[in-house]
Amino acid sequence: MLDWIPISKIVIDDDYQRELKPNNWAAIKRIAANFHWSRFSPVLLAPIEGGLYSCIDGQHRAHAAAICGFDRVPAMITTVSKAEQARAFVHVNGSQIRVSGHQVYRAALAAREPWAVACADAVEAAGCRLMFSNMSTKDKKPGQVFCVGLIRKLVEGTGARAVTAGLKAIREYDKAGSAALYSDYLLQPWLAAIASDDQLLTADLVAALNKRPPYHVIDAADRLAKAEGKPLNTMRRQFFVQLIKSHGFEVA
């Protein structure tokens, strides 16, 4: 049965429901801050004694609706035993299909969400394209960028210009048309290095790449990182920063 149920009649069974911790309340507040009924799926309830309803799934959404001042939420109601409620909770929360970052980006771009538009713009300004899905290595082409998470992190920070500058340099350096140059493995430390210092945006990034191929930089960084027990990504970023500073500002 589908119905609108008063939030005051929805209860949480501690025998199988999770305890709400600070990170859960943070998630609830995020839902409330961006609340819209078009994004609200019905909560799953089971009727229990006293005219109440046990919440099998959706307590975060119900709390968020209450914060927003609503006193009822849409619900799917199923009459089942407590044991089946617990099994349903496990099934609903254990069999969810995770939405990939690529799928989130594609939907956000279709919705013209600012972060997605900014990511697309920063990548396209370099003559590249931020892709909607991953591909097998053999199908990837030069200029296709797949590291959505990295691009979003940089663009939402202060690194949109670094994304464009770094990708432009790769495009110019990439004379042979190598799709591997646009892999997450290389772009993560390369773009992070450029974003770490505004001064590097004025450097001749192509000249730096021509002085030492990027994969040689990564190999050297990895050898030192392993020898000193330091994080690989940190060392790779630092090596690219030093490469740019050493060769990107040379006077012709």
PDB file of N, CA, C and O in Angstrom, residues 60-99:
ATOM      1  N   HIS A  60      16.845   8.448   7.032  1.00  0.00           N
ATOM      2  CA  HIS A  60      17.553   9.689   6.717  1.00  0.00           C
ATOM      3  C   HIS A  60      16.619  10.670   6.007  1.00  0.00           C
ATOM      4  O   HIS A  60      16.574  11.864   6.338  1.00  0.00           O
ATOM      5  N   ARG A  61      15.874  10.168   5.045  1.00  0.00           N
ATOM      6  CA  ARG A  61      14.956  11.024   4.295  1.00  0.00           C
ATOM      7  C   ARG A  61      13.832  11.545   5.188  1.00  0.00           C
ATOM      8  O   ARG A  61      13.429  12.715   5.076  1.00  0.00           O
ATOM      9  N   ALA A  62      13.332  10.694   6.062  1.00  0.00           N
ATOM     10  CA  ALA A  62      12.249  11.117   6.960  1.00  0.00           C
ATOM     11  C   ALA A  62      12.725  12.202   7.915  1.00  0.00           C
ATOM     12  O   ALA A  62      12.018  13.192   8.156  1.00  0.00           O
ATOM     13  N   HIS A  63      13.922  12.034   8.467  1.00  0.00           N
ATOM     14  CA  HIS A  63      14.478  13.065   9.355  1.00  0.00           C
ATOM     15  C   HIS A  63      14.662  14.375   8.598  1.00  0.00           C
ATOM     16  O   HIS A  63      14.373  15.462   9.125  1.00  0.00           O
ATOM     17  N   ALA A  64      15.160  14.285   7.364  1.00  0.00           N
ATOM     18  CA  ALA A  64      15.381  15.492   6.568  1.00  0.00           C
ATOM     19  C   ALA A  64      14.067  16.212   6.287  1.00  0.00           C
ATOM     20  O   ALA A  64      13.985  17.452   6.362  1.00  0.00           O
ATOM     21  N   ALA A  65      13.019  15.447   5.980  1.00  0.00           N
ATOM     22  CA  ALA A  65      11.706  16.050   5.733  1.00  0.00           C
ATOM     23  C   ALA A  65      11.211  16.770   6.981  1.00  0.00           C
ATOM     24  O   ALA A  65      10.619  17.861   6.907  1.00  0.00           O
ATOM     25  N   ALA A  66      11.434  16.160   8.151  1.00  0.00           N
ATOM     26  CA  ALA A  66      11.013  16.784   9.410  1.00  0.00           C
ATOM     27  C   ALA A  66      11.766  18.087   9.649  1.00  0.00           C
ATOM     28  O   ALA A  66      11.177  19.088  10.081  1.00  0.00           O
ATOM     29  N   ILE A  67      13.064  18.077   9.361  1.00  0.00           N
ATOM     30  CA  ILE A  67      13.865  19.293   9.520  1.00  0.00           C
ATOM     31  C   ILE A  67      13.313  20.409   8.646  1.00  0.00           C
ATOM     32  O   ILE A  67      13.314  21.589   9.024  1.00  0.00           O
ATOM     33  N   CYS A  68      12.813  20.036   7.464  1.00  0.00           N
ATOM     34  CA  CYS A  68      12.279  21.025   6.521  1.00  0.00           C
ATOM     35  C   CYS A  68      10.858  21.462   6.870  1.00  0.00           C
ATOM     36  O   CYS A  68      10.275  22.292   6.154  1.00  0.00           O
ATOM     37  N   GLY A  69      10.297  20.903   7.936  1.00  0.00           N
ATOM     38  CA  GLY A  69       8.984  21.337   8.389  1.00  0.00           C
ATOM     39  C   GLY A  69       7.811  20.516   7.889  1.00  0.00           C
ATOM     40  O   GLY A  69       6.657  20.871   8.134  1.00  0.00           O
ATOM     41  N   PHE A  70       8.066  19.417   7.206  1.00  0.00           N
ATOM     42  CA  PHE A  70       6.978  18.566   6.733  1.00  0.00           C
ATOM     43  C   PHE A  70       6.566  17.598   7.834  1.00  0.00           C
ATOM     44  O   PHE A  70       7.406  17.123   8.603  1.00  0.00           O
ATOM     45  N   ASP A  71       5.277  17.306   7.916  1.00  0.00           N
ATOM     46  CA  ASP A  71       4.821  16.387   8.960  1.00  0.00           C
ATOM     47  C   ASP A  71       4.444  15.010   8.427  1.00  0.00           C
ATOM     48  O   ASP A  71       4.167  14.100   9.195  1.00  0.00           O
ATOM     49  N   ARG A  72       4.473  14.830   7.112  1.00  0.00           N
ATOM     50  CA  ARG A  72       4.163  13.541   6.503  1.00  0.00           C
ATOM     51  C   ARG A  72       5.145  13.250   5.372  1.00  0.00           C
ATOM     52  O   ARG A  72       5.675  14.175   4.749  1.00  0.00           O
ATOM     53  N   VAL A  73       5.349  11.976   5.118  1.00  0.00           N
ATOM     54  CA  VAL A  73       6.193  11.556   4.002  1.00  0.00           C
ATOM     55  C   VAL A  73       5.488  10.446   3.229  1.00  0.00           C
ATOM     56  O   VAL A  73       4.701   9.683   3.799  1.00  0.00           O
ATOM     57  N   PRO A  74       5.746  10.349   1.917  1.00  0.00           N
ATOM     58  CA  PRO A  74       5.174   9.245   1.151  1.00  0.00           C
ATOM     59  C   PRO A  74       5.853   7.942   1.556  1.00  0.00           C
ATOM     60  O   PRO A  74       7.063   7.910   1.791  1.00  0.00           O
ATOM     61  N   ALA A  75       5.058   6.876   1.652  1.00  0.00           N
ATOM     62  CA  ALA A  75       5.611   5.608   2.125  1.00  0.00           C
ATOM     63  C   ALA A  75       4.999   4.425   1.388  1.00  0.00           C
ATOM     64  O   ALA A  75       3.830   4.463   0.975  1.00  0.00           O
ATOM     65  N   MET A  76       5.811   3.396   1.217  1.00  0.00           N
ATOM     66  CA  MET A  76       5.309   2.102   0.776  1.00  0.00           C
ATOM     67  C   MET A  76       5.197   1.239   2.029  1.00  0.00           C
ATOM     68  O   MET A  76       6.182   1.053   2.758  1.00  0.00           O
ATOM     69  N   ILE A  77       4.012   0.740   2.291  1.00  0.00           N
ATOM     70  CA  ILE A  77       3.745   0.017   3.530  1.00  0.00           C
ATOM     71  C   ILE A  77       3.542  -1.461   3.219  1.00  0.00           C
ATOM     72  O   ILE A  77       2.742  -1.823   2.347  1.00  0.00           O
ATOM     73  N   THR A  78       4.278  -2.306   3.928  1.00  0.00           N
ATOM     74  CA  THR A  78       4.158  -3.747   3.730  1.00  0.00           C
ATOM     75  C   THR A  78       3.999  -4.433   5.074  1.00  0.00           C
ATOM     76  O   THR A  78       4.730  -4.137   6.027  1.00  0.00           O
ATOM     77  N   THR A  79       3.026  -5.298   5.193  1.00  0.00           N
ATOM     78  CA  THR A  79       2.751  -5.994   6.449  1.00  0.00           C
ATOM     79  C   THR A  79       3.595  -7.258   6.517  1.00  0.00           C
ATOM     80  O   THR A  79       3.291  -8.269   5.858  1.00  0.00           O
ATOM     81  N   VAL A  80       4.662  -7.198   7.288  1.00  0.00           N
ATOM     82  CA  VAL A  80       5.582  -8.330   7.418  1.00  0.00           C
ATOM     83  C   VAL A  80       6.009  -8.478   8.870  1.00  0.00           C
ATOM     84  O   VAL A  80       5.875  -7.550   9.675  1.00  0.00           O
ATOM     85  N   SER A  81       6.543  -9.647   9.197  1.00  0.00           N
ATOM     86  CA  SER A  81       7.029  -9.903  10.551  1.00  0.00           C
ATOM     87  C   SER A  81       8.296  -9.100  10.820  1.00  0.00           C
ATOM     88  O   SER A  81       8.937  -8.588   9.886  1.00  0.00           O
ATOM     89  N   LYS A  82       8.673  -9.032  12.089  1.00  0.00           N
ATOM     90  CA  LYS A  82       9.895  -8.312  12.445  1.00  0.00           C
ATOM     91  C   LYS A  82      11.117  -8.952  11.799  1.00  0.00           C
ATOM     92  O   LYS A  82      12.026  -8.256  11.335  1.00  0.00           O
ATOM     93  N   ALA A  83      11.111 -10.301  11.731  1.00  0.00           N
ATOM     94  CA  ALA A  83      12.239 -10.993  11.109  1.00  0.00           C
ATOM     95  C   ALA A  83      12.364 -10.606   9.636  1.00  0.00           C
ATOM     96  O   ALA A  83      13.459 -10.387   9.121  1.00  0.00           O
ATOM     97  N   GLU A  84      11.220 -10.508   8.953  1.00  0.00           N
ATOM     98  CA  GLU A  84      11.247 -10.138   7.540  1.00  0.00           C
ATOM     99  C   GLU A  84      11.618  -8.670   7.378  1.00  0.00           C
ATOM    100  O   GLU A  84      12.250  -8.294   6.383  1.00  0.00           O
ATOM    101  N   GLN A  85      11.251  -7.832   8.350  1.00  0.00           N
ATOM    102  CA  GLN A  85      11.673  -6.434   8.306  1.00  0.00           C
ATOM    103  C   GLN A  85      13.201  -6.354   8.297  1.00  0.00           C
ATOM    104  O   GLN A  85      13.796  -5.603   7.517  1.00  0.00           O
ATOM    105  N   ALA A  86      13.820  -7.138   9.176  1.00  0.00           N
ATOM    106  CA  ALA A  86      15.275  -7.141   9.268  1.00  0.00           C
ATOM    107  C   ALA A  86      15.900  -7.670   7.980  1.00  0.00           C
ATOM    108  O   ALA A  86      16.899  -7.125   7.480  1.00  0.00           O
ATOM    109  N   ARG A  87      15.300  -8.730   7.416  1.00  0.00           N
ATOM    110  CA  ARG A  87      15.821  -9.277   6.162  1.00  0.00           C
ATOM    111  C   ARG A  87      15.680  -8.255   5.032  1.00  0.00           C
ATOM    112  O   ARG A  87      16.568  -8.116   4.181  1.00  0.00           O
ATOM    113  N   ALA A  88      14.552  -7.537   5.034  1.00  0.00           N
ATOM    114  CA  ALA A  88      14.336  -6.514   4.012  1.00  0.00           C
ATOM    115  C   ALA A  88      15.354  -5.397   4.147  1.00  0.00           C
ATOM    116  O   ALA A  88      15.870  -4.871   3.145  1.00  0.00           O
ATOM    117  N   PHE A  89      15.656  -5.021   5.392  1.00  0.00           N
ATOM    118  CA  PHE A  89      16.661  -3.984   5.629  1.00  0.00           C
ATOM    119  C   PHE A  89      18.007  -4.401   5.048  1.00  0.00           C
ATOM    120  O   PHE A  89      18.679  -3.623   4.373  1.00  0.00           O
ATOM    121  N   VAL A  90      18.393  -5.650   5.304  1.00  0.00           N
ATOM    122  CA  VAL A  90      19.666  -6.162   4.785  1.00  0.00           C
ATOM    123  C   VAL A  90      19.653  -6.161   3.260  1.00  0.00           C
ATOM    124  O   VAL A  90      20.626  -5.753   2.602  1.00  0.00           O
ATOM    125  N   HIS A  91      18.540  -6.612   2.665  1.00  0.00           N
ATOM    126  CA  HIS A  91      18.454  -6.691   1.208  1.00  0.00           C
ATOM    127  C   HIS A  91      18.516  -5.303   0.575  1.00  0.00           C
ATOM    128  O   HIS A  91      19.272  -5.076  -0.373  1.00  0.00           O
ATOM    129  N   VAL A  92      17.730  -4.367   1.095  1.00  0.00           N
ATOM    130  CA  VAL A  92      17.672  -3.025   0.511  1.00  0.00           C
ATOM    131  C   VAL A  92      19.025  -2.333   0.588  1.00  0.00           C
ATOM    132  O   VAL A  92      19.477  -1.704  -0.369  1.00  0.00           O
ATOM    133  N   ASN A  93      19.688  -2.465   1.739  1.00  0.00           N
ATOM    134  CA  ASN A  93      20.954  -1.763   1.933  1.00  0.00           C
ATOM    135  C   ASN A  93      22.171  -2.530   1.446  1.00  0.00           C
ATOM    136  O   ASN A  93      23.237  -1.954   1.269  1.00  0.00           O
ATOM    137  N   GLY A  94      22.005  -3.820   1.203  1.00  0.00           N
ATOM    138  CA  GLY A  94      23.133  -4.626   0.759  1.00  0.00           C
ATOM    139  C   GLY A  94      23.171  -4.878  -0.722  1.00  0.00           C
ATOM    140  O   GLY A  94      24.189  -5.313  -1.255  1.00  0.00           O
ATOM    141  N   SER A  95      22.067  -4.623  -1.421  1.00  0.00           N
ATOM    142  CA  SER A  95      22.032  -4.937  -2.854  1.00  0.00           C
ATOM    143  C   SER A  95      21.901  -3.697  -3.721  1.00  0.00           C
ATOM    144  O   SER A  95      21.591  -3.787  -4.893  1.00  0.00           O
ATOM    145  N   GLN A  96      22.121  -2.520  -3.123  1.00  0.00           N
ATOM    146  CA  GLN A  96      22.042  -1.296  -3.907  1.00  0.00           C
ATOM    147  C   GLN A  96      23.184  -1.240  -4.922  1.00  0.00           C
ATOM    148  O   GLN A  96      24.307  -1.644  -4.645  1.00  0.00           O
ATOM    149  N   ILE A  97      22.890  -0.781  -6.122  1.00  0.00           N
ATOM    150  CA  ILE A  97      23.892  -0.615  -7.160  1.00  0.00           C
ATOM    151  C   ILE A  97      24.488   0.781  -7.039  1.00  0.00           C
ATOM    152  O   ILE A  97      23.772   1.773  -7.112  1.00  0.00           O
ATOM    153  N   ARG A  98      25.777   0.825  -6.811  1.00  0.00           N
ATOM    154  CA  ARG A  98      26.439   2.113  -6.647  1.00  0.00           C
ATOM    155  C   ARG A  98      26.465   2.870  -7.982  1.00  0.00           C
ATOM    156  O   ARG A  98      26.807   2.318  -9.018  1.00  0.00           O
ATOM    157  N   VAL A  99      26.111   4.134  -7.932  1.00  0.00           N
ATOM    158  CA  VAL A  99      26.161   4.978  -9.121  1.00  0.00           C
ATOM    159  C   VAL A  99      27.586   5.493  -9.276  1.00  0.00           C
ATOM    160  O   VAL A  99      28.171   6.029  -8.342  1.00  0.00           O
TER     161      VAL A  99
END
